[in-house]
mmCIF file of C-alpha atoms in Angstrom:
data_model
loop_
_atom_site.group_PDB
_atom_site.id
_atom_site.type_symbol
_atom_site.label_atom_id
_atom_site.label_comp_id
_atom_site.label_asym_id
_atom_site.label_seq_id
_atom_site.Cartn_x
_atom_site.Cartn_y
_atom_site.Cartn_z
ATOM 1 C CA MET I 1 72.161 108.360 152.204
ATOM 2 C CA ALA I 2 69.305 107.882 149.721
ATOM 3 C CA HIS I 3 70.738 110.610 147.494
ATOM 4 C CA MET I 4 74.159 108.944 147.644
ATOM 5 C CA LYS I 5 72.671 105.592 146.570
ATOM 6 C CA THR I 6 70.812 107.277 143.707
ATOM 7 C CA ALA I 7 73.988 109.002 142.504
ATOM 8 C CA VAL I 8 76.006 105.777 142.668
ATOM 9 C CA SER I 9 73.274 103.879 140.842
ATOM 10 C CA PHE I 10 73.198 106.538 138.119
ATOM 11 C CA LEU I 11 76.980 106.478 137.662
ATOM 12 C CA LEU I 12 76.939 102.694 137.534
ATOM 13 C CA LEU I 13 74.196 102.784 134.895
ATOM 14 C CA VAL I 14 76.183 105.259 132.780
ATOM 15 C CA TYR I 15 79.317 103.144 133.171
ATOM 16 C CA VAL I 16 77.618 99.914 132.104
ATOM 17 C CA SER I 17 75.726 101.577 129.250
ATOM 18 C CA VAL I 18 78.875 102.594 127.355
ATOM 19 C CA PRO I 19 79.796 99.082 126.081
ATOM 20 C CA VAL I 20 76.127 98.487 125.234
ATOM 21 C CA LEU I 21 75.896 101.725 123.229
ATOM 22 C CA LEU I 22 79.127 100.909 121.403
ATOM 23 C CA TYR I 23 77.766 97.493 120.511
ATOM 24 C CA LEU I 24 74.452 98.920 119.276
ATOM 25 C CA PHE I 25 76.033 101.858 117.436
ATOM 26 C CA PRO I 26 79.485 100.762 116.199
ATOM 27 C CA TRP I 27 79.897 103.953 114.147
ATOM 28 C CA VAL I 28 80.414 105.828 117.435
ATOM 29 C CA LEU I 29 83.843 104.223 117.840
ATOM 30 C CA GLY I 30 84.743 105.186 114.278
ATOM 31 C CA HIS I 31 83.827 108.794 114.991
ATOM 32 C CA ALA I 32 85.907 108.665 118.165
ATOM 33 C CA VAL I 33 88.973 107.376 116.287
ATOM 34 C CA PHE I 34 88.800 110.123 113.653
ATOM 35 C CA SER I 35 87.302 112.856 115.892
ATOM 36 C CA HIS I 36 86.824 114.827 112.683
ATOM 37 C CA LEU I 37 83.821 116.732 113.993
ATOM 38 C CA LEU I 38 86.081 118.554 116.463
ATOM 39 C CA ARG I 39 87.141 121.177 113.934
ATOM 40 C CA PHE I 40 89.647 123.068 116.074
ATOM 41 C CA PRO I 41 90.445 125.927 115.818
ATOM 42 C CA TYR I 42 86.894 126.992 115.117
ATOM 43 C CA PHE I 43 87.570 130.616 114.238
ATOM 44 C CA VAL I 44 90.198 130.217 111.521
ATOM 45 C CA ASP I 45 88.961 130.700 107.954
ATOM 46 C CA LEU I 46 90.616 127.805 106.107
ATOM 47 C CA ASP I 47 90.183 129.704 102.862
ATOM 48 C CA ARG I 48 92.516 132.381 104.287
ATOM 49 C CA PRO I 49 95.686 130.541 105.349
ATOM 50 C CA GLN I 50 97.569 133.850 105.299
ATOM 51 C CA ASP I 51 95.924 134.607 108.659
ATOM 52 C CA VAL I 52 98.165 131.981 110.298
ATOM 53 C CA LEU I 53 100.868 131.136 107.711
ATOM 54 C CA ASN I 54 102.945 133.366 105.475
ATOM 55 C CA HIS I 55 103.027 132.739 101.720
ATOM 56 C CA THR I 56 100.507 129.943 101.768
ATOM 57 C CA CYS I 57 97.728 129.378 99.251
ATOM 58 C CA ASN I 58 94.574 127.337 99.720
ATOM 59 C CA PHE I 59 93.143 125.059 97.058
ATOM 60 C CA TYR I 60 90.905 122.005 96.675
ATOM 61 C CA LEU I 61 91.339 118.673 94.935
ATOM 62 C CA GLY I 62 88.541 116.343 93.862
ATOM 63 C CA THR I 63 90.014 113.044 95.021
ATOM 64 C CA GLU I 64 86.986 111.077 93.853
ATOM 65 C CA GLU I 65 83.408 111.770 92.819
ATOM 66 C CA GLY I 66 81.653 113.796 95.492
ATOM 67 C CA VAL I 67 84.809 114.353 97.574
ATOM 68 C CA SER I 68 86.711 117.640 97.638
ATOM 69 C CA VAL I 69 89.644 118.011 100.040
ATOM 70 C CA GLY I 70 91.282 121.214 101.221
ATOM 71 C CA VAL I 71 95.041 121.671 100.902
ATOM 72 C CA TRP I 72 97.424 124.432 101.958
ATOM 73 C CA HIS I 73 100.610 124.925 99.969
ATOM 74 C CA THR I 74 103.281 126.739 101.987
ATOM 75 C CA LEU I 75 106.295 127.928 100.029
ATOM 76 C CA PRO I 76 109.934 127.615 101.093
ATOM 77 C CA VAL I 77 111.131 130.876 102.644
ATOM 78 C CA SER I 78 113.501 131.336 99.721
ATOM 79 C CA GLN I 79 110.478 131.679 97.405
ATOM 80 C CA TRP I 80 108.618 134.295 99.409
ATOM 81 C CA GLU I 81 109.936 137.344 97.574
ATOM 82 C CA ALA I 82 109.238 135.823 94.169
ATOM 83 C CA ALA I 83 105.679 134.936 95.219
ATOM 84 C CA ALA I 84 104.473 138.524 95.621
ATOM 85 C CA GLY I 85 101.272 139.006 93.636
ATOM 86 C CA LYS I 86 101.418 135.565 92.031
ATOM 87 C CA THR I 87 98.409 133.379 91.183
ATOM 88 C CA LEU I 88 97.475 129.866 92.290
ATOM 89 C CA ASP I 89 98.878 128.520 89.013
ATOM 90 C CA TRP I 90 102.266 130.031 89.849
ATOM 91 C CA TYR I 91 102.207 128.320 93.237
ATOM 92 C CA HIS I 92 101.496 124.982 91.558
ATOM 93 C CA GLU I 93 104.289 125.510 89.029
ATOM 94 C CA SER I 94 106.742 126.374 91.818
ATOM 95 C CA LEU I 95 106.514 122.773 93.038
ATOM 96 C CA GLY I 96 108.754 121.892 90.105
ATOM 97 C CA ASP I 97 111.679 124.052 91.289
ATOM 98 C CA GLY I 98 113.623 121.023 92.566
ATOM 99 C CA ARG I 99 113.166 121.720 96.265
ATOM 100 C CA PRO I 100 111.730 118.858 98.358
ATOM 101 C CA VAL I 101 107.947 118.708 98.644
ATOM 102 C CA ILE I 102 106.609 117.422 101.974
ATOM 103 C CA ILE I 103 103.027 116.157 102.170
ATOM 104 C CA TYR I 104 101.897 116.608 105.771
ATOM 105 C CA LEU I 105 99.260 114.123 106.962
ATOM 106 C CA HIS I 106 97.985 115.223 110.353
ATOM 107 C CA GLY I 107 96.483 113.231 113.195
ATOM 108 C CA ASN I 108 92.877 113.050 114.370
ATOM 109 C CA VAL I 109 90.980 116.008 115.830
ATOM 110 C CA GLY I 110 91.062 119.447 114.297
ATOM 111 C CA THR I 111 92.134 120.899 110.981
ATOM 112 C CA ARG I 112 95.272 121.884 109.099
ATOM 113 C CA ALA I 113 95.144 125.163 111.057
ATOM 114 C CA MET I 114 95.873 123.690 114.513
ATOM 115 C CA SER I 115 98.788 125.474 116.156
ATOM 116 C CA HIS I 116 101.248 122.561 116.420
ATOM 117 C CA ARG I 117 100.649 121.733 112.752
ATOM 118 C CA VAL I 118 101.123 125.342 111.677
ATOM 119 C CA ASN I 119 104.303 125.633 113.765
ATOM 120 C CA LEU I 120 105.766 122.499 112.163
ATOM 121 C CA VAL I 121 104.983 123.825 108.696
ATOM 122 C CA LYS I 122 106.771 127.096 109.544
ATOM 123 C CA ILE I 123 109.909 125.145 110.475
ATOM 124 C CA LEU I 124 109.808 123.056 107.305
ATOM 125 C CA SER I 125 109.257 126.157 105.186
ATOM 126 C CA ALA I 126 112.198 127.916 106.836
ATOM 127 C CA ALA I 127 114.316 124.823 106.101
ATOM 128 C CA GLY I 128 113.648 125.238 102.373
ATOM 129 C CA HIS I 129 110.795 122.832 101.719
ATOM 130 C CA HIS I 130 107.424 123.123 100.034
ATOM 131 C CA VAL I 131 104.715 121.814 102.382
ATOM 132 C CA LEU I 132 101.285 120.528 101.338
ATOM 133 C CA SER I 133 98.987 120.277 104.377
ATOM 134 C CA LEU I 134 95.950 118.093 103.751
ATOM 135 C CA ASP I 135 92.609 117.938 105.511
ATOM 136 C CA TYR I 136 91.224 114.494 104.699
ATOM 137 C CA ARG I 137 87.609 113.969 103.698
ATOM 138 C CA GLY I 138 85.282 114.945 106.535
ATOM 139 C CA PHE I 139 87.978 117.046 108.244
ATOM 140 C CA GLY I 140 88.012 120.845 108.191
ATOM 141 C CA ASP I 141 86.322 122.177 105.063
ATOM 142 C CA SER I 142 86.733 118.929 103.103
ATOM 143 C CA THR I 143 83.595 117.106 102.036
ATOM 144 C CA GLY I 144 82.717 113.449 102.490
ATOM 145 C CA GLU I 145 82.894 111.089 105.468
ATOM 146 C CA PRO I 146 86.145 109.691 106.855
ATOM 147 C CA SER I 147 87.136 106.043 106.585
ATOM 148 C CA GLU I 148 90.497 104.323 106.455
ATOM 149 C CA ALA I 149 90.105 103.608 102.749
ATOM 150 C CA GLY I 150 88.947 107.172 102.107
ATOM 151 C CA LEU I 151 91.792 108.874 103.980
ATOM 152 C CA THR I 152 94.287 106.646 102.198
ATOM 153 C CA SER I 153 92.703 107.495 98.851
ATOM 154 C CA ASP I 154 92.960 111.237 99.586
ATOM 155 C CA ALA I 155 96.648 110.971 100.508
ATOM 156 C CA LEU I 156 97.360 108.803 97.464
ATOM 157 C CA TYR I 157 95.687 111.288 95.130
ATOM 158 C CA LEU I 158 97.618 114.206 96.607
ATOM 159 C CA TYR I 159 100.902 112.299 96.304
ATOM 160 C CA HIS I 160 100.383 111.549 92.615
ATOM 161 C CA TRP I 161 99.282 115.145 91.992
ATOM 162 C CA ALA I 162 102.344 116.528 93.797
ATOM 163 C CA LYS I 163 104.673 114.098 92.039
ATOM 164 C CA ALA I 164 103.370 115.257 88.659
ATOM 165 C CA GLN I 165 103.768 118.923 89.658
ATOM 166 C CA SER I 166 107.283 118.357 91.030
ATOM 167 C CA GLN I 167 108.571 117.273 87.599
ATOM 168 C CA GLY I 168 110.618 114.478 89.139
ATOM 169 C CA GLY I 169 111.673 116.367 92.261
ATOM 170 C CA PRO I 170 111.578 114.574 95.645
ATOM 171 C CA VAL I 171 108.201 114.192 97.356
ATOM 172 C CA CYS I 172 108.190 113.058 100.987
ATOM 173 C CA ILE I 173 105.201 111.899 103.038
ATOM 174 C CA TRP I 174 105.149 113.040 106.693
ATOM 175 C CA GLY I 175 102.527 111.306 108.857
ATOM 176 C CA HIS I 176 101.810 112.317 112.427
ATOM 177 C CA SER I 177 99.883 110.021 114.790
ATOM 178 C CA LEU I 178 96.749 108.889 112.914
ATOM 179 C CA GLY I 179 98.433 110.254 109.792
ATOM 180 C CA SER I 180 101.280 107.749 110.193
ATOM 181 C CA GLY I 181 98.821 104.986 109.312
ATOM 182 C CA VAL I 182 97.494 106.983 106.373
ATOM 183 C CA GLY I 183 101.074 107.531 105.233
ATOM 184 C CA THR I 184 102.191 103.908 105.362
ATOM 185 C CA ASN I 185 98.944 102.784 103.702
ATOM 186 C CA ALA I 186 99.554 105.221 100.836
ATOM 187 C CA ALA I 187 103.217 104.205 100.564
ATOM 188 C CA VAL I 188 102.238 100.535 100.291
ATOM 189 C CA LYS I 189 99.673 101.348 97.577
ATOM 190 C CA ILE I 190 102.278 103.323 95.619
ATOM 191 C CA GLN I 191 104.715 100.440 95.918
ATOM 192 C CA GLU I 192 102.047 98.022 94.682
ATOM 193 C CA GLN I 193 101.613 100.320 91.682
ATOM 194 C CA GLY I 194 105.276 99.829 90.814
ATOM 195 C CA SER I 195 106.889 102.892 92.381
ATOM 196 C CA VAL I 196 108.607 103.693 95.675
ATOM 197 C CA ILE I 197 108.007 106.991 97.457
ATOM 198 C CA ASP I 198 111.054 109.193 97.857
ATOM 199 C CA ALA I 199 110.895 109.274 101.659
ATOM 200 C CA LEU I 200 108.598 108.595 104.609
ATOM 201 C CA ILE I 201 108.719 110.416 107.950
ATOM 202 C CA LEU I 202 106.581 109.074 110.788
ATOM 203 C CA GLU I 203 106.022 111.252 113.847
ATOM 204 C CA ALA I 204 104.635 109.506 116.939
ATOM 205 C CA PRO I 205 103.590 106.397 114.979
ATOM 206 C CA TYR I 206 101.684 103.426 116.411
ATOM 207 C CA THR I 207 102.031 99.740 115.642
ATOM 208 C CA ARG I 208 98.318 99.329 114.914
ATOM 209 C CA VAL I 209 95.632 101.864 115.712
ATOM 210 C CA GLY I 210 93.594 99.318 117.705
ATOM 211 C CA GLU I 211 96.464 99.005 120.165
ATOM 212 C CA VAL I 212 96.215 102.742 120.817
ATOM 213 C CA VAL I 213 92.456 102.482 121.290
ATOM 214 C CA ILE I 214 92.608 99.674 123.857
ATOM 215 C CA ASN I 215 95.313 101.534 125.788
ATOM 216 C CA HIS I 216 93.358 104.782 125.886
ATOM 217 C CA PRO I 217 92.615 105.886 129.487
ATOM 218 C CA LEU I 218 88.859 105.631 128.888
ATOM 219 C CA ALA I 219 89.195 102.100 127.495
ATOM 220 C CA LYS I 220 91.364 101.056 130.448
ATOM 221 C CA MET I 221 88.412 101.800 132.736
ATOM 222 C CA TYR I 222 86.569 98.879 131.117
ATOM 223 C CA ARG I 223 89.357 96.410 130.374
ATOM 224 C CA PHE I 224 88.596 94.260 133.412
ATOM 225 C CA LEU I 225 85.102 93.603 131.986
ATOM 226 C CA PRO I 226 85.086 90.177 130.301
ATOM 227 C CA GLY I 227 85.105 90.533 126.531
ATOM 228 C CA PHE I 228 85.465 94.330 126.426
ATOM 229 C CA GLU I 229 88.805 94.274 124.639
ATOM 230 C CA SER I 230 87.444 91.787 122.122
ATOM 231 C CA LEU I 231 84.434 94.065 121.644
ATOM 232 C CA LEU I 232 86.702 96.990 120.714
ATOM 233 C CA TRP I 233 88.626 94.905 118.185
ATOM 234 C CA MET I 234 85.362 93.635 116.729
ATOM 235 C CA LEU I 235 83.985 97.161 116.392
ATOM 236 C CA LEU I 236 87.171 98.422 114.742
ATOM 237 C CA ASP I 237 86.917 95.529 112.301
ATOM 238 C CA LYS I 238 83.267 96.349 111.649
ATOM 239 C CA ASN I 239 84.283 99.955 110.915
ATOM 240 C CA ASN I 240 87.104 98.688 108.638
ATOM 241 C CA ILE I 241 89.641 100.617 110.713
ATOM 242 C CA ILE I 242 93.004 98.834 110.858
ATOM 243 C CA PHE I 243 95.870 101.267 110.115
ATOM 244 C CA ASP I 244 98.522 98.585 110.609
ATOM 245 C CA ASN I 245 101.889 100.360 110.481
ATOM 246 C CA LYS I 246 103.730 97.289 111.713
ATOM 247 C CA GLU I 247 102.521 95.138 108.840
ATOM 248 C CA ASN I 248 103.007 97.923 106.292
ATOM 249 C CA LEU I 249 106.613 98.552 107.285
ATOM 250 C CA LYS I 250 107.476 94.894 106.740
ATOM 251 C CA SER I 251 107.063 95.419 103.008
ATOM 252 C CA LEU I 252 108.049 99.060 102.492
ATOM 253 C CA SER I 253 111.426 99.717 100.895
ATOM 254 C CA CYS I 254 111.509 103.526 100.960
ATOM 255 C CA PRO I 255 113.828 105.637 103.155
ATOM 256 C CA LEU I 256 112.270 105.983 106.609
ATOM 257 C CA LEU I 257 112.684 108.369 109.539
ATOM 258 C CA ILE I 258 110.802 107.854 112.819
ATOM 259 C CA LEU I 259 110.421 110.645 115.382
ATOM 260 C CA HIS I 260 109.039 109.784 118.814
ATOM 261 C CA SER I 261 109.068 111.293 122.281
ATOM 262 C CA GLU I 262 109.543 109.075 125.315
ATOM 263 C CA ASP I 263 106.856 110.994 127.246
ATOM 264 C CA ASP I 264 104.186 110.522 124.558
ATOM 265 C CA ARG I 265 100.988 109.864 126.512
ATOM 266 C CA VAL I 266 98.832 109.174 123.443
ATOM 267 C CA VAL I 267 100.949 106.762 121.386
ATOM 268 C CA PRO I 268 103.408 104.971 123.683
ATOM 269 C CA TYR I 269 107.072 105.392 122.776
ATOM 270 C CA HIS I 270 107.631 101.626 122.691
ATOM 271 C CA MET I 271 105.413 101.480 119.585
ATOM 272 C CA GLY I 272 107.808 103.721 117.679
ATOM 273 C CA GLN I 273 110.714 101.562 118.874
ATOM 274 C CA LYS I 274 108.921 98.431 117.680
ATOM 275 C CA LEU I 275 108.350 99.909 114.221
ATOM 276 C CA PHE I 276 112.013 100.872 114.004
ATOM 277 C CA GLN I 277 113.067 97.310 114.807
ATOM 278 C CA VAL I 278 110.554 95.876 112.326
ATOM 279 C CA SER I 279 111.920 98.157 109.598
ATOM 280 C CA LEU I 280 115.544 97.300 110.373
ATOM 281 C CA GLU I 281 114.748 93.584 110.259
ATOM 282 C CA ALA I 282 112.922 93.951 106.950
ATOM 283 C CA ARG I 283 115.934 95.757 105.448
ATOM 284 C CA ARG I 284 118.312 93.087 106.744
ATOM 285 C CA GLU I 285 116.213 90.315 105.221
ATOM 286 C CA SER I 286 116.175 92.077 101.848
ATOM 287 C CA SER I 287 119.857 93.106 102.093
ATOM 288 C CA SER I 288 118.787 96.714 101.501
ATOM 289 C CA ASP I 289 120.973 99.698 102.350
ATOM 290 C CA VAL I 290 118.080 102.179 102.139
ATOM 291 C CA PRO I 291 118.291 104.408 105.260
ATOM 292 C CA VAL I 292 116.117 103.716 108.298
ATOM 293 C CA ASP I 293 116.608 106.150 111.166
ATOM 294 C CA MET I 294 114.915 106.916 114.475
ATOM 295 C CA ILE I 295 115.263 110.041 116.597
ATOM 296 C CA SER I 296 114.114 109.702 120.208
ATOM 297 C CA TYR I 297 113.356 112.611 122.519
ATOM 298 C CA GLY I 298 113.856 112.180 126.243
ATOM 299 C CA THR I 299 111.084 112.706 128.767
ATOM 300 C CA GLY I 300 112.790 115.823 130.070
ATOM 301 C CA ARG I 301 112.219 117.605 126.768
ATOM 302 C CA GLY I 302 108.458 117.618 127.399
ATOM 303 C CA PHE I 303 107.535 117.177 123.732
ATOM 304 C CA SER I 304 104.849 114.590 124.456
ATOM 305 C CA HIS I 305 102.654 113.694 121.473
ATOM 306 C CA SER I 306 102.422 116.831 119.358
ATOM 307 C CA ASN I 307 105.328 119.120 120.213
ATOM 308 C CA ILE I 308 108.382 117.620 118.537
ATOM 309 C CA TYR I 309 108.401 120.792 116.442
ATOM 310 C CA LEU I 310 109.908 122.461 119.541
ATOM 311 C CA ASP I 311 113.205 120.657 118.922
ATOM 312 C CA PRO I 312 115.538 123.475 117.819
ATOM 313 C CA HIS I 313 117.476 120.984 115.701
ATOM 314 C CA LEU I 314 114.464 119.497 113.909
ATOM 315 C CA SER I 315 115.176 121.223 110.601
ATOM 316 C CA THR I 316 118.737 119.852 110.684
ATOM 317 C CA VAL I 317 117.437 116.354 111.468
ATOM 318 C CA VAL I 318 115.071 116.478 108.500
ATOM 319 C CA GLN I 319 117.669 118.033 106.203
ATOM 320 C CA THR I 320 120.267 115.385 107.128
ATOM 321 C CA PHE I 321 117.742 112.637 106.409
ATOM 322 C CA LEU I 322 116.661 114.109 103.072
ATOM 323 C CA GLU I 323 120.305 114.658 102.036
ATOM 324 C CA LYS I 324 120.697 110.863 102.060
ATOM 325 C CA LEU I 325 118.174 110.646 99.239
ATOM 326 C CA LYS I 326 120.407 112.421 96.773
ATOM 327 C CA PRO I 327 122.066 110.048 94.279
#
């Protein structure tokens, strides 16, 4: 009985100490949101993308002083034969061939080499698109420390770089999970600069990242504690982590496609539905006919949070959406 009491007392102490530690060390929550130190898969050499992706080159961009981010450029399948023996400069020049360029902004945890990210890139390549897969600052082999402003800056820099390389060709931003917030942030910045991005695709997007945090299973264990939810919001604010897709989509005027699975256990499906409704309402108020679409995947498909790439019709869905962009 004494051992049982000791064990219970220890577990209770651990339980109560978590909110205290978060309060004393607010950066811990920031690290949890980004989870950038979990560099899965550990045994892939990011400088050798050919180990996991065909006809892909690796390069780095200095997005600001002291920050270098890693990017993979995967060619459309139709370019593979022409790419034999070509240099990095040739890869860059190929972005101006008129085919759509998709900037892939991944979620938290891991690198651009994670299997579901690689599998999505393979599908987009087979569909005839260039794909630029970015590891934000602090992720993978990129330098620097992650922050909302920093991730947005990295995506913004890559977009402008890709747009210049594309020689006027379409450049689409694809944001998955955490990357959806990075994507809408970047799109808003571009719009504030006087341009509109060619297209935005959001996969498993949230309304605001704090609403995902407070609904996380670990957070739910503490929600009955008075003030715990307020503590989380305060800590997110202290870390300058907002990622407010709902607010961003109220002002965005670019073509939008939302992909969400009803059995998503990380970002609830109703958040994607809410963003779709917000976007439709914004277009109605501005009398805009710019396309806003949402594709939902039933629970029985089992796609959950990261496996929408398993949809055999995904390339057709994307192609149909991008076809609407042609004048």
